[in-house]
Short mmCIF file of C-alpha atoms in Angstrom, two decimals:
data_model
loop_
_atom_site.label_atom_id
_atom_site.label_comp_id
_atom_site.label_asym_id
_atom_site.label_seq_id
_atom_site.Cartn_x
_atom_site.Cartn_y
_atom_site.Cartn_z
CA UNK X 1 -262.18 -40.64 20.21
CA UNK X 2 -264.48 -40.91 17.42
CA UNK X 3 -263.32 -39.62 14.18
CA UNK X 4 -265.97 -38.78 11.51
CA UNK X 5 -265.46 -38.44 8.07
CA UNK X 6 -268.63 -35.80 7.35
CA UNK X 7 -267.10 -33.18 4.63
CA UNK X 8 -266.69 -33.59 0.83
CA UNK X 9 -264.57 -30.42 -0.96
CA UNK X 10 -266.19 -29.60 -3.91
CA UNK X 11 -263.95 -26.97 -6.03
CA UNK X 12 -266.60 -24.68 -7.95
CA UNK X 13 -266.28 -21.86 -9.88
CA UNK X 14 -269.29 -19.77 -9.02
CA UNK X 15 -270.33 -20.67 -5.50
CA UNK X 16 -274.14 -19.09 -5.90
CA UNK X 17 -274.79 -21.36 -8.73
CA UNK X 18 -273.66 -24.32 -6.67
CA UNK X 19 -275.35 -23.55 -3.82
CA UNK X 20 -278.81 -22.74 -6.20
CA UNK X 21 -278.08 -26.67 -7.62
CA UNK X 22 -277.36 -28.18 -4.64
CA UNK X 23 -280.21 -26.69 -2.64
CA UNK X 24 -282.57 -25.96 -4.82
CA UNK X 25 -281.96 -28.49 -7.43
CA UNK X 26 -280.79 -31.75 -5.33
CA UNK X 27 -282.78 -30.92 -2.27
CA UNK X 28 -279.27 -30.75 0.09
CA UNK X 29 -280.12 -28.65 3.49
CA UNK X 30 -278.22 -25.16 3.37
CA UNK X 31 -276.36 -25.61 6.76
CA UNK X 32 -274.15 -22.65 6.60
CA UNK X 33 -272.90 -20.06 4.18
CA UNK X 34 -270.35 -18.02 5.80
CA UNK X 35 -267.09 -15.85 4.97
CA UNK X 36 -264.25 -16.44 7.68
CA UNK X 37 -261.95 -14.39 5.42
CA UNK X 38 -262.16 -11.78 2.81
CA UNK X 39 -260.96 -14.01 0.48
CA UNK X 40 -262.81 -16.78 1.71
CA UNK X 41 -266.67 -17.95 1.32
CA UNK X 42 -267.43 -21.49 1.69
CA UNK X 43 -271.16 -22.78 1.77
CA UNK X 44 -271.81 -26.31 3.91
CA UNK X 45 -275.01 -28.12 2.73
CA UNK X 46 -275.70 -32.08 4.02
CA UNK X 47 -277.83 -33.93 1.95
CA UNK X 48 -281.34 -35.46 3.35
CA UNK X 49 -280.51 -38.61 5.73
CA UNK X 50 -276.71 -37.93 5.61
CA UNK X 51 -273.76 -38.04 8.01
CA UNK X 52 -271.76 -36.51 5.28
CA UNK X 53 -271.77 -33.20 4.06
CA UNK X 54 -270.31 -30.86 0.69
CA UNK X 55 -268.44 -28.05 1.30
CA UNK X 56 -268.48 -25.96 -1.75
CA UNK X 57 -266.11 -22.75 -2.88
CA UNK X 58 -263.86 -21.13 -5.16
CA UNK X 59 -260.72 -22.17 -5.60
CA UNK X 60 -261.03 -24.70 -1.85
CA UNK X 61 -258.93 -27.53 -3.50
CA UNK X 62 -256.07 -25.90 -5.65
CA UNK X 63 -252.31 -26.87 -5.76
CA UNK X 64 -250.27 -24.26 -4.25
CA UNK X 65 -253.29 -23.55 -2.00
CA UNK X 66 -252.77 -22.55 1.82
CA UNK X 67 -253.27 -25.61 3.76
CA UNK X 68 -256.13 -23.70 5.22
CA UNK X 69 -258.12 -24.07 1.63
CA UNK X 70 -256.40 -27.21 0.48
CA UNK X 71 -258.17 -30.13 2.04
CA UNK X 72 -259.75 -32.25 0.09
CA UNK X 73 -260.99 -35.22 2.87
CA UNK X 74 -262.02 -33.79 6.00
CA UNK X 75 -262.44 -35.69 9.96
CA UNK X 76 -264.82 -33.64 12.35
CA UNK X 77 -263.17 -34.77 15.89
CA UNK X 78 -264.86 -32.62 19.51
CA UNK X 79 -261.07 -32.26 20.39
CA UNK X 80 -258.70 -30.80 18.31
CA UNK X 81 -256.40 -30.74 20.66
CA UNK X 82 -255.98 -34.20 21.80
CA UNK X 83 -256.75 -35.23 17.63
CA UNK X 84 -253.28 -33.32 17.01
CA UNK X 85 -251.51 -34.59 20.34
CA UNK X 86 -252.71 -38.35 18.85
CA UNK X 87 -251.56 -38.04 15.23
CA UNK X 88 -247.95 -36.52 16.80
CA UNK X 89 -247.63 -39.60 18.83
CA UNK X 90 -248.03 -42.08 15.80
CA UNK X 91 -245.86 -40.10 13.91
CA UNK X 92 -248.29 -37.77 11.42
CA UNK X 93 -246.95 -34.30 11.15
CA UNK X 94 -249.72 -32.43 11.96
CA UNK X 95 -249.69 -28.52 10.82
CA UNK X 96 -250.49 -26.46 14.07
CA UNK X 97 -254.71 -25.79 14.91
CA UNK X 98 -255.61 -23.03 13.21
CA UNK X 99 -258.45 -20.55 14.47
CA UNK X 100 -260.37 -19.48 10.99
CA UNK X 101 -263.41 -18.50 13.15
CA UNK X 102 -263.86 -18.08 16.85
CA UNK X 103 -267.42 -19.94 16.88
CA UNK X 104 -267.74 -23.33 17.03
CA UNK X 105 -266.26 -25.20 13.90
CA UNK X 106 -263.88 -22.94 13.04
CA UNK X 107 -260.49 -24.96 14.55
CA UNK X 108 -258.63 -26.46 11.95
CA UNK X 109 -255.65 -28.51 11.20
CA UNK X 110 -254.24 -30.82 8.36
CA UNK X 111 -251.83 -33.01 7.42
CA UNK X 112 -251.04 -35.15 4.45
CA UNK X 113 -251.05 -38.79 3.71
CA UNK X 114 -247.87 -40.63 2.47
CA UNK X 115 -249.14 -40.10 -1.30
CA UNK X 116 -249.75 -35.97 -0.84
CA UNK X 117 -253.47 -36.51 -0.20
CA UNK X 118 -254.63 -33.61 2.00
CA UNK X 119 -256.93 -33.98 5.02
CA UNK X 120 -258.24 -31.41 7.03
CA UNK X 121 -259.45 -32.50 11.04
CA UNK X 122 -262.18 -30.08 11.91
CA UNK X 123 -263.01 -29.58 15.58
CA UNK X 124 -267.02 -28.98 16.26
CA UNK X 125 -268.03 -29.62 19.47
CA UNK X 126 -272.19 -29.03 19.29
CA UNK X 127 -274.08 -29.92 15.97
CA UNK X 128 -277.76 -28.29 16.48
CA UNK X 129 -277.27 -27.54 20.25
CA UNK X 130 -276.47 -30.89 20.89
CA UNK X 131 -272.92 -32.53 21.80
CA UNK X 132 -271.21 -34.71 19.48
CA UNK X 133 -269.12 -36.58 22.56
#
């Protein structure tokens, strides 16, 4: 199983003005700017010719944070499943997969390396209608 790192956290404090640099300013493509909670709005933008995107919000990378807003290196995997069954069998505790959206990309989980770094393992399964297996 492939396992890509493609997602920067960027904490910000006023999401519009990062999104306004990082679009209009650096030139980044605007790949999605949605709200899977009421307290939550996180905008996705992937610079020109990159494999790697920034994932910008209020508040994403903050100690005390819910797991669910707390990581600050993220792994897209097509199988979230099997990415948590794999980690459990070499020993990473894994948190459970959590659902923030029902669409495609919205299946997280996380764990933390030995030194408290967060990761989050994102499962999306299509990138512009097209498989990622």
């Amino acid at each position: 199983m492939d396992w890509r790192l493609e997602v920067v956290v960027v904490p910000v404090t006023d999401i519009d003005r990062a999104k306004a640099f990082y679009v209009d300013q650096l030139g980044f493509n605007l790949d999605a700017d949605t709200q899977p909670t009421e307290t939550m709005r996180v905008v996705h933008m992937t610079p020109p010719g990159s494999s790697c995107s920034v994932v910008v919000g209020p508040k994403l990378i903050e100690a005390g944070a819910a797991p669910a807003v707390r990581g600050s290196l993220q792994l897209v995997v097509t199988d979230i499943e099997a990415a948590r069954t794999q980690l459990l069998a070499k020993g990473v505790e894994a948190s459970e997969i959590q659902v923030l959206d029902p669409r495609d990309g919205g299946k997280f989980l996380f764990f933390q390396d030995p030194d408290g770094n967060d990761w989050a393992v994102q499962e999306i399964r299509l990138r512009h209608g097209a498989s990622l297996d």
